[in-house]
mmCIF file of C-alpha atoms in Angstrom:
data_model
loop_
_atom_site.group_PDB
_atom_site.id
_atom_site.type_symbol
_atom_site.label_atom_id
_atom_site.label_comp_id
_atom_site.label_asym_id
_atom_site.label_seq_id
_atom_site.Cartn_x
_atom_site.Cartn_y
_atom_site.Cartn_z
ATOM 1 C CA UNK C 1 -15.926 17.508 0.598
ATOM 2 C CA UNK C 2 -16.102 14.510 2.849
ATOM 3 C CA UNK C 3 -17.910 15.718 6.028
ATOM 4 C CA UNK C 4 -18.901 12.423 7.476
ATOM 5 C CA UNK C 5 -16.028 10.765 9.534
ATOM 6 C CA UNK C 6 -15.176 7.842 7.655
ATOM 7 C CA UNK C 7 -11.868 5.547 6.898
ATOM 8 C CA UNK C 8 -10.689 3.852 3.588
ATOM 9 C CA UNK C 9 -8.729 0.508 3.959
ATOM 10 C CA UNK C 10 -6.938 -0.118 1.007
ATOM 11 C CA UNK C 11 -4.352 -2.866 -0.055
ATOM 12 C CA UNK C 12 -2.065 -3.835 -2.864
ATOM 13 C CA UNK C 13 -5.579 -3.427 -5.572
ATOM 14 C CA UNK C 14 -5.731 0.229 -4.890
ATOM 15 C CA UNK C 15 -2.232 0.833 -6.198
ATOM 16 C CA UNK C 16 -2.392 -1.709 -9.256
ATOM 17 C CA UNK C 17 -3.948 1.867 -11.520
ATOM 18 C CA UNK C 18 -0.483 3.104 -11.148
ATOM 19 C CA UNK C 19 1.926 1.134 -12.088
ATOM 20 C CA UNK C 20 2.551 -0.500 -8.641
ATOM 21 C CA UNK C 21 2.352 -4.523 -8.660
ATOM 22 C CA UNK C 22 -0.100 -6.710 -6.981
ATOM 23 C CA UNK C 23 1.098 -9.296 -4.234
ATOM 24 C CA UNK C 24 1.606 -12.452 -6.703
ATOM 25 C CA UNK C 25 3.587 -9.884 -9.699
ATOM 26 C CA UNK C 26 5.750 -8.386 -6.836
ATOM 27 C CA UNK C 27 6.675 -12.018 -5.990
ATOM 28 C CA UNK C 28 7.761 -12.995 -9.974
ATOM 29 C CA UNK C 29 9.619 -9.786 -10.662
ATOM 30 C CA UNK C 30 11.655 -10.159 -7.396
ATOM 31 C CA UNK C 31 12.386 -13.651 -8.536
ATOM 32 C CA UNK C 32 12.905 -12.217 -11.878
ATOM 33 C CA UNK C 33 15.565 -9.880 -10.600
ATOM 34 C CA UNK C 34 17.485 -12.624 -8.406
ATOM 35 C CA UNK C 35 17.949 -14.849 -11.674
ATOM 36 C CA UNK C 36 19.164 -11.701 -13.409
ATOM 37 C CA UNK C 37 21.739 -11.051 -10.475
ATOM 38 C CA UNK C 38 22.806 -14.710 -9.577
ATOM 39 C CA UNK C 39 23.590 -15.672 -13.630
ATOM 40 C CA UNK C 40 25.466 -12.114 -14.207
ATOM 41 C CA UNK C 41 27.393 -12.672 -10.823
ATOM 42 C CA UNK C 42 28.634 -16.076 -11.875
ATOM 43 C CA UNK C 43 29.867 -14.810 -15.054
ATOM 44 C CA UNK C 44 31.557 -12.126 -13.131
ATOM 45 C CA UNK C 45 29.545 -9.244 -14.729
ATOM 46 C CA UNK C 46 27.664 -8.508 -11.741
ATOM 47 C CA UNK C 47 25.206 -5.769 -12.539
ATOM 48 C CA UNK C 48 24.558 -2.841 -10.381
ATOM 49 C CA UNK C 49 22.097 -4.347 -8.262
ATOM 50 C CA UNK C 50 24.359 -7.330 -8.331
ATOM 51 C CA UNK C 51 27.110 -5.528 -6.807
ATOM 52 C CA UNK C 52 24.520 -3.820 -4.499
ATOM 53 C CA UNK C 53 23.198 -7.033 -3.146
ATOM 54 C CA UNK C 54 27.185 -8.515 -2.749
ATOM 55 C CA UNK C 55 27.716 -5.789 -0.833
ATOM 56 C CA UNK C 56 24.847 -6.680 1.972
ATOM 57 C CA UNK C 57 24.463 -10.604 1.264
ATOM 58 C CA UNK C 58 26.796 -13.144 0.460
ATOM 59 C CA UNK C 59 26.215 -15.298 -2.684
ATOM 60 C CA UNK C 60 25.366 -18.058 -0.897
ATOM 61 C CA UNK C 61 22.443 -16.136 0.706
ATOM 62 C CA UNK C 62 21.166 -14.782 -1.982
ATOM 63 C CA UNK C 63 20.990 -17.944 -3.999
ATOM 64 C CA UNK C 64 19.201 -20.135 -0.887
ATOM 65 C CA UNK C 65 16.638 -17.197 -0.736
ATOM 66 C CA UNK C 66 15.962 -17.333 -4.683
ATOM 67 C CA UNK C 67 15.732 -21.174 -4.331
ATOM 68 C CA UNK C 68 13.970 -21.386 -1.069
ATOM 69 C CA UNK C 69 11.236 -18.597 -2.479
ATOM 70 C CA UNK C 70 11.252 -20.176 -6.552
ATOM 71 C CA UNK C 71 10.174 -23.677 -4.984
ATOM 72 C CA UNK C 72 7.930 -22.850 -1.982
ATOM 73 C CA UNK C 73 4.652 -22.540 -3.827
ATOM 74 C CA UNK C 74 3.975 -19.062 -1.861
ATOM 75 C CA UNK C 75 2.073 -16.464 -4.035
ATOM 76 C CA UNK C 76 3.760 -13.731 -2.239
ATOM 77 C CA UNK C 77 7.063 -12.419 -0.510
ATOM 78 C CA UNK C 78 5.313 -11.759 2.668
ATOM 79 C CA UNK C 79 3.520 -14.913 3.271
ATOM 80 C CA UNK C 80 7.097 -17.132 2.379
ATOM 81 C CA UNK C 81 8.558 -14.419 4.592
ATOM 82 C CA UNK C 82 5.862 -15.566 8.097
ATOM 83 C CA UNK C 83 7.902 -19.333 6.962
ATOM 84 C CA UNK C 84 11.600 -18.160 6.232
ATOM 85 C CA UNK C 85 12.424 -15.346 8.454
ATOM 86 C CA UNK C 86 15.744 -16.069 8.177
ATOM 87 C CA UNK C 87 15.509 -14.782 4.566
ATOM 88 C CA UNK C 88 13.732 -11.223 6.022
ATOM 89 C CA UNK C 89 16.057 -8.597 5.334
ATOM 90 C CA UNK C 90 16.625 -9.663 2.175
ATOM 91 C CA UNK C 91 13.271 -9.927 1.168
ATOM 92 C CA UNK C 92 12.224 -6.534 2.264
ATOM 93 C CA UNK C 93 15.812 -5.279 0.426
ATOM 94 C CA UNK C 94 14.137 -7.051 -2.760
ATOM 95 C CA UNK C 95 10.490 -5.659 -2.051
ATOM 96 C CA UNK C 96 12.291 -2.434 -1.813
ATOM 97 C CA UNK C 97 13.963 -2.280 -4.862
ATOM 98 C CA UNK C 98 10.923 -3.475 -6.712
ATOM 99 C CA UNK C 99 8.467 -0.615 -5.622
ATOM 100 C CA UNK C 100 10.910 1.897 -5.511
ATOM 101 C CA UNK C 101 11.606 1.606 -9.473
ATOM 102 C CA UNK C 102 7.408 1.876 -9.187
ATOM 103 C CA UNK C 103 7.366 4.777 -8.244
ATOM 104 C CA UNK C 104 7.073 7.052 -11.620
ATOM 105 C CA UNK C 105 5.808 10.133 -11.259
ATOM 106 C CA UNK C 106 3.629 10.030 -15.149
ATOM 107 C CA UNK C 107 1.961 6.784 -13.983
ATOM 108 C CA UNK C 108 -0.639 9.278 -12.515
ATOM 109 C CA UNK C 109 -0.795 12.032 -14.642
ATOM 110 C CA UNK C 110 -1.445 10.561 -17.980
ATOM 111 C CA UNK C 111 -5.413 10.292 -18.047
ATOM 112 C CA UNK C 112 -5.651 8.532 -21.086
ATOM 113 C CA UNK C 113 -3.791 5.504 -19.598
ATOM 114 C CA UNK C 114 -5.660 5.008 -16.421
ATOM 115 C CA UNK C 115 -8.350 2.721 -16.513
ATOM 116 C CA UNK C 116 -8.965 2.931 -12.835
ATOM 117 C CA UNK C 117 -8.100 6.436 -11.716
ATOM 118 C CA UNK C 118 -9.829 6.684 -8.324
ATOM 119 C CA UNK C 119 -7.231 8.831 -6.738
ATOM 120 C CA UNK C 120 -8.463 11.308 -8.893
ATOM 121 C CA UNK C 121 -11.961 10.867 -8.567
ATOM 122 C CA UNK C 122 -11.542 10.909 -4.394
ATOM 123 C CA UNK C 123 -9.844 14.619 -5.067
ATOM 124 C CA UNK C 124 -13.220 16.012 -6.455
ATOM 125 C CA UNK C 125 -14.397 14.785 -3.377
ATOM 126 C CA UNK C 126 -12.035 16.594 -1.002
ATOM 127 C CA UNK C 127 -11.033 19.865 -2.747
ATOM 128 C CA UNK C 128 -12.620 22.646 -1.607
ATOM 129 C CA UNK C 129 -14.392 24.863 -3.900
ATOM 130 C CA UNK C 130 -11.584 27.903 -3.709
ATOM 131 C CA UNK C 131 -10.852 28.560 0.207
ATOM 132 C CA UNK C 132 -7.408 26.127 0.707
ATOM 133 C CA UNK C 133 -7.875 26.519 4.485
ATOM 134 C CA UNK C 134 -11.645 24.133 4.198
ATOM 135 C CA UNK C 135 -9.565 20.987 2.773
ATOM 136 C CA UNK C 136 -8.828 20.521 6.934
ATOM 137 C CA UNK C 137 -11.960 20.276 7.282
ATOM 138 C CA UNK C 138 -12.312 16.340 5.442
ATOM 139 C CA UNK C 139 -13.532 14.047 7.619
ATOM 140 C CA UNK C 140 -11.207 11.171 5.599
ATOM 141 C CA UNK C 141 -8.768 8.669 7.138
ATOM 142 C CA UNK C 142 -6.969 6.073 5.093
ATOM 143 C CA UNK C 143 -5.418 3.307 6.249
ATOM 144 C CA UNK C 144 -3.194 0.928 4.029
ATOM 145 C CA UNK C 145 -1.963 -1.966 4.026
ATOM 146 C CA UNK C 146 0.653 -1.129 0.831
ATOM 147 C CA UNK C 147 4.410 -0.193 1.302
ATOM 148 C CA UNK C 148 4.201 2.201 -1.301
ATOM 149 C CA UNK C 149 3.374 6.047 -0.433
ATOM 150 C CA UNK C 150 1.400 6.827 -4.002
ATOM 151 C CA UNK C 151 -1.435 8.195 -2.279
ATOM 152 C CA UNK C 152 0.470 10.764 -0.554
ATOM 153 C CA UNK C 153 2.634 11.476 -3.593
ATOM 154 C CA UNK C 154 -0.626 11.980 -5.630
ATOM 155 C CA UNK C 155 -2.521 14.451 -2.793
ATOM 156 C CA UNK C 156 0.453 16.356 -2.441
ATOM 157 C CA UNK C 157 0.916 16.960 -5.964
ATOM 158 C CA UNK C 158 -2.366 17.890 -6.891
ATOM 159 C CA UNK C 159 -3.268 20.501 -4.057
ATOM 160 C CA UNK C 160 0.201 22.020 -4.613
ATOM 161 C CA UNK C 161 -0.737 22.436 -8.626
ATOM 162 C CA UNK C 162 -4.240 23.284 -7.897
ATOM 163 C CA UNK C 163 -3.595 25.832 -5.351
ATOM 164 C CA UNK C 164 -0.241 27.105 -6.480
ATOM 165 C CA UNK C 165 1.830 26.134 -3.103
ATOM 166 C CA UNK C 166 5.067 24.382 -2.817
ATOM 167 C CA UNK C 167 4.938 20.818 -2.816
ATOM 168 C CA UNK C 168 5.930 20.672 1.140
ATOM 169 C CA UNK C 169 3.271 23.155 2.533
ATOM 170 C CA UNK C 170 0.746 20.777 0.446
ATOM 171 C CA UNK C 171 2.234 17.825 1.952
ATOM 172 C CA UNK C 172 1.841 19.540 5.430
ATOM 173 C CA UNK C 173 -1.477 20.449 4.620
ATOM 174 C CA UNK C 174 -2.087 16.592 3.431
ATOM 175 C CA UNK C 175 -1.356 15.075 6.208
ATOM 176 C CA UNK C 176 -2.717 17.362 8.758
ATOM 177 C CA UNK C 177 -5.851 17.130 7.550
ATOM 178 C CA UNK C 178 -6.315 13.261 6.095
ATOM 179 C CA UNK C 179 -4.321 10.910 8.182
ATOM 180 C CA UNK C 180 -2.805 7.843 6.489
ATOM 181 C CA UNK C 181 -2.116 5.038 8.202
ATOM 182 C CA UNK C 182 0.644 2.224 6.963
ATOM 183 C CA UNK C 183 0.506 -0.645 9.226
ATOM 184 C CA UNK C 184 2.686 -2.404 7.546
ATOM 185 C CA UNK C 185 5.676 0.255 7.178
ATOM 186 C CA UNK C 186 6.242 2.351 3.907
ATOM 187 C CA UNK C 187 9.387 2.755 2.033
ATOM 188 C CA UNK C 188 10.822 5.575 3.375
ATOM 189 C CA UNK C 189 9.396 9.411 4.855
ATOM 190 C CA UNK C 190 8.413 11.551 1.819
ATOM 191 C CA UNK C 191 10.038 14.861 4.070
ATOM 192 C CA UNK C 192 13.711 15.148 4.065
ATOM 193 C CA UNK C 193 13.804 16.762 7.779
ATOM 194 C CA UNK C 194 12.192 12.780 8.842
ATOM 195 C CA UNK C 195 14.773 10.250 9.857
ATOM 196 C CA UNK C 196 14.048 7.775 6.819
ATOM 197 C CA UNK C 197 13.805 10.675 4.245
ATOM 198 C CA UNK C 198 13.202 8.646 0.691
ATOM 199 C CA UNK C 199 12.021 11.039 -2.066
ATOM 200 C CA UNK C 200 9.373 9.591 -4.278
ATOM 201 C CA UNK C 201 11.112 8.219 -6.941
ATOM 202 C CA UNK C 202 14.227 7.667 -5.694
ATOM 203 C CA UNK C 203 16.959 5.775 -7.631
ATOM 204 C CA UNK C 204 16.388 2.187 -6.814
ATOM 205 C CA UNK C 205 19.994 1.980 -7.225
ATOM 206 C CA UNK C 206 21.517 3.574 -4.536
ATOM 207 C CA UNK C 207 22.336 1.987 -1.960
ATOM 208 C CA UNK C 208 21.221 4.225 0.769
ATOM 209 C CA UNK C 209 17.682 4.389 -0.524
ATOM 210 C CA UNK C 210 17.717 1.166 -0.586
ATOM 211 C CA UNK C 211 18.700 0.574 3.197
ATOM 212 C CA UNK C 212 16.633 3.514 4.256
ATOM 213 C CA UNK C 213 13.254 2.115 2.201
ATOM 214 C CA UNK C 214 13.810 -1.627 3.658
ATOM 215 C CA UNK C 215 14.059 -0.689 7.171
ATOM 216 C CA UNK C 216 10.629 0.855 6.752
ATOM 217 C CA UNK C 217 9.023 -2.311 5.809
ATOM 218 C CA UNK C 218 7.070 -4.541 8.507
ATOM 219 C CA UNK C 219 5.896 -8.180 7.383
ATOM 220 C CA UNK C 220 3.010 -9.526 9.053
ATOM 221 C CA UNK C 221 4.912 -11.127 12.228
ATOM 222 C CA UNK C 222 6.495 -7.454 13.213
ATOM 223 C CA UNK C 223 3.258 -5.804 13.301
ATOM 224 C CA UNK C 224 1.400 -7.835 16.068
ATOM 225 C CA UNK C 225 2.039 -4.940 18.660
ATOM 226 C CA UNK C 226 2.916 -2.026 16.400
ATOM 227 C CA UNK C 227 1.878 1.633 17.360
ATOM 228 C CA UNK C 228 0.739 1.966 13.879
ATOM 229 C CA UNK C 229 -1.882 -1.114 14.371
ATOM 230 C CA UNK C 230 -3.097 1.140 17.557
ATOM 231 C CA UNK C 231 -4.196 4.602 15.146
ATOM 232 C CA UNK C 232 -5.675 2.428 12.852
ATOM 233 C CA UNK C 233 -7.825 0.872 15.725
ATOM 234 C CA UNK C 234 -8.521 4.448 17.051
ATOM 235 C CA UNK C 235 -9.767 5.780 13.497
ATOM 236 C CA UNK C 236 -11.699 2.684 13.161
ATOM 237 C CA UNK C 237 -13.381 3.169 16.246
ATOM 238 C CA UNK C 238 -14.359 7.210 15.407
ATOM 239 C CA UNK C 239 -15.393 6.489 11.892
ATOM 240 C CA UNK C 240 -19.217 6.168 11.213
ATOM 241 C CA UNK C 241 -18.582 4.532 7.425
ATOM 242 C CA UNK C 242 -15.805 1.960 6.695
ATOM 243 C CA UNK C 243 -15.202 1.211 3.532
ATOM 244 C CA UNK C 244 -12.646 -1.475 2.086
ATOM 245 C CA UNK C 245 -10.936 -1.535 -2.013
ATOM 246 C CA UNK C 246 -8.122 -3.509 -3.513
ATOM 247 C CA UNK C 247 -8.128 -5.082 -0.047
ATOM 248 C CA UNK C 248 -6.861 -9.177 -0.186
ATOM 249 C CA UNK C 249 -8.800 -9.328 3.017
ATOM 250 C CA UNK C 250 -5.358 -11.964 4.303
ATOM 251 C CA UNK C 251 -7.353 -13.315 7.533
ATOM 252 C CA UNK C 252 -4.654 -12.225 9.759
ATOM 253 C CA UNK C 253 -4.572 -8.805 8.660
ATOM 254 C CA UNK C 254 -8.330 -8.341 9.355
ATOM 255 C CA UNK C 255 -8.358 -9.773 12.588
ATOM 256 C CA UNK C 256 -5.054 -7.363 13.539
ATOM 257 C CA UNK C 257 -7.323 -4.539 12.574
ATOM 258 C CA UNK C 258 -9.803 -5.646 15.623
ATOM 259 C CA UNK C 259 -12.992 -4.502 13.335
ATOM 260 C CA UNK C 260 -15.329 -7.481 14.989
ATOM 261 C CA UNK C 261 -15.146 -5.440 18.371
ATOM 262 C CA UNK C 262 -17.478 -2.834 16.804
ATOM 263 C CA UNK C 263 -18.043 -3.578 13.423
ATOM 264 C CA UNK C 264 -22.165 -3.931 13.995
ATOM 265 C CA UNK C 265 -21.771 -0.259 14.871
ATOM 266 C CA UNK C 266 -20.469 1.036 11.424
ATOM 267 C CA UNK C 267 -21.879 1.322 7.987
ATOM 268 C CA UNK C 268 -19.628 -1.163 6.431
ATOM 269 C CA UNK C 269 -18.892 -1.501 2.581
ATOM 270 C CA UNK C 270 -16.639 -4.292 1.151
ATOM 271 C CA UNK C 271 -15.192 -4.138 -2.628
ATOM 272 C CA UNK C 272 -13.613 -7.639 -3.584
ATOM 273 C CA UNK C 273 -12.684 -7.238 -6.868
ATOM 274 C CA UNK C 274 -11.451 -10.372 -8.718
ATOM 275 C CA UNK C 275 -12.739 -12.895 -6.745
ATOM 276 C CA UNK C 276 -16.066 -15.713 -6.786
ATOM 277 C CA UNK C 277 -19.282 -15.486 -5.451
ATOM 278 C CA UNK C 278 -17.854 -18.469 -2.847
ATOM 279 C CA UNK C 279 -14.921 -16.880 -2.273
ATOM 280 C CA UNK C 280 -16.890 -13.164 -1.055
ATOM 281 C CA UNK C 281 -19.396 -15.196 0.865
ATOM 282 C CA UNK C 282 -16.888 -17.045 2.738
ATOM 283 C CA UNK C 283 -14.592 -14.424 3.319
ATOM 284 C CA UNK C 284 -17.600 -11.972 4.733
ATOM 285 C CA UNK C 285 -18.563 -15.078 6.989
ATOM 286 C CA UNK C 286 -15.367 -16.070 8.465
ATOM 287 C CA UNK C 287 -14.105 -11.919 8.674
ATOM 288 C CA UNK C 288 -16.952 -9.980 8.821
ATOM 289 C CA UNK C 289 -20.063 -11.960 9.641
ATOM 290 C CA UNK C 290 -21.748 -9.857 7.545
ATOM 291 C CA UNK C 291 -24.511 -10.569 4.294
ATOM 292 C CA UNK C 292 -23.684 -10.665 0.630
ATOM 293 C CA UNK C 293 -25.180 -7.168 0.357
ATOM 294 C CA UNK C 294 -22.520 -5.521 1.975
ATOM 295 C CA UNK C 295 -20.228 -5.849 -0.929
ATOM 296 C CA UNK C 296 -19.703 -5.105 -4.407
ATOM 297 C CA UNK C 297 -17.460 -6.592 -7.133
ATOM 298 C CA UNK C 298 -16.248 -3.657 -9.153
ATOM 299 C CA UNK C 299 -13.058 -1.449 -9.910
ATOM 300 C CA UNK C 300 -12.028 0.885 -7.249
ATOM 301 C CA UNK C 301 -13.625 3.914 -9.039
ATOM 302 C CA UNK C 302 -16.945 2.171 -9.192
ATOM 303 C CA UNK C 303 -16.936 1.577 -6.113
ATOM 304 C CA UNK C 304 -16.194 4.793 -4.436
ATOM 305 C CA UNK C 305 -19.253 5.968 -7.088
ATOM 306 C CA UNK C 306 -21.795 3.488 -5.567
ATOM 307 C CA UNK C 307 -20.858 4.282 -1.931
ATOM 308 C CA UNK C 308 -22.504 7.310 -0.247
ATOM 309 C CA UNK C 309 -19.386 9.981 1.637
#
């Protein structure tokens, strides 16, 4: 078990194991989709997302946005979103439908087909050995940067399978004892008694889920003064070990987080997975102000197994 207070900030990387996109493939499947929809709308054989979207946008909205996005260069939704925020609620409609059909349930269950399962690894760190009642006892906080809600999903399947409970006590039990943080919204409430109830899963079809899963969504511009930006500051300011995977380390979204007010304070660990030497050292300068030893360049499963909990 994790007994040490510490906090997890994870980003679009952490999810990549499961099937979820990273920021740049979100980006070419929603374009992907809007070429699908605009060419099978204008030979009037609109298909269901078609006639999904014509119900919320009108065609000349929809084709500006896929224009507007196609030629602006921008390697993600969210960052042509801080430019065009006229185009917002379709955007997050698109970023919606996108994860939602993500979300499949096998993605973490087949072992032979994850190459980067850390979810699982972090459970041997958390489960108690038999009492249920010790897994409050975790001194774990996440807090994530990704719309998705895979890590919940995961956590509350596994203690409910492992300890034989339904799959809402062992949510309950989740997320009273490991709180998870979105800053940036999350597609939807994974209880049905919340008021944006969106089962994991969830036809990415229907309209309603659709609607409901959008609304959740907050691009960098809404969060400035968010509640959710104010727990993550809190948990960052009671944690003695930080540590940061499949993070993109945007230089907005680390200043948000406030970490330079006491980051001296913590013992800080930094994965950056993917990119150079030139690119860590700069981004450690500029965000961190901290030396090259404080990070490593390694899947998120070798990470968490070089970094002490």
């Amino acid at each position: 078990m994790i007994i040490v207070p510490t906090t997890l900030v994870i980003g679009a990387g952490a999810s990549l194991p499961y099937g979820f996109p990273s920021g740049e493939k979100l980006s070419q499947k929603i374009l992907a989709y809007l070429h699908s929809v605009i060419s099978n709308n204008k030979t009037h054989n609109p298909t269901k997302l078609g006639t999904i979207m014509s119900n919320l946008f009108s065609n000349d909205v929809i084709e500006k946005f896929d224009s507007s996005f196609r030629n602006s260069g921008q390697l993600s939704i969210d960052s042509f979103l801080e430019y065009r925020q006229e185009f917002i609620p379709i955007g997050k409609f698109m970023i919606a439908y996108v994860l939602l059909f993500s979300e499949i349930n096998s993605n973490f269950f087949n072992n032979n087909s994850i190459n980067d399962h850390w979810y699982q690894y972090l459970w041997q760190l958390l489960k108690p050995n038999s009492d249920i009642g010790l897994f409050k006892n975790n001194e774990l906080s996440i807090i994530t940067f990704n719309y998705d809600r895979s890590f919940e999903h995961y956590f509350q399947i596994v203690i409910a399978s492992t300890f034989g409970i339904p799959e809402i006590d062992a949510l309950s039990l989740f997320e009273e004892s490991i709180p998870v943080v979105h800053v940036h919204g999350q597609l939807g409430f994974l209880k049905e008694n919340s008021g944006a109830y969106v089962s994991f899963g969830a036809n990415c079809e229907d309209e309603k889920n659709l609607k409901l899963a959008s609304i959740g969504i907050k691009i960098i511009s809404e969060v400035t003064a968010e509640k959710e930006f104010e727990k993550a500051h809190k948990l960052l300011s009671e944690s003695k070990r930080v540590y940061f995977t499949g993070f993109g380390y945007h230089s907005d979204n680390v200043r948000r987080l406030k970490f330079a007010e006491f980051i001296d304070k913590r013992y800080l660990r930094l994965n950056i997975y993917g990119k150079t030497n030139e690119e860590m050292s700069r981004c450690l300068k500029s965000s961190f102000n901290k030396s090259r030893d404080s990070f490593r360049n390694s899947s998120n499963i070798d990470f968490l197994r070089n970094i002490p909990f």
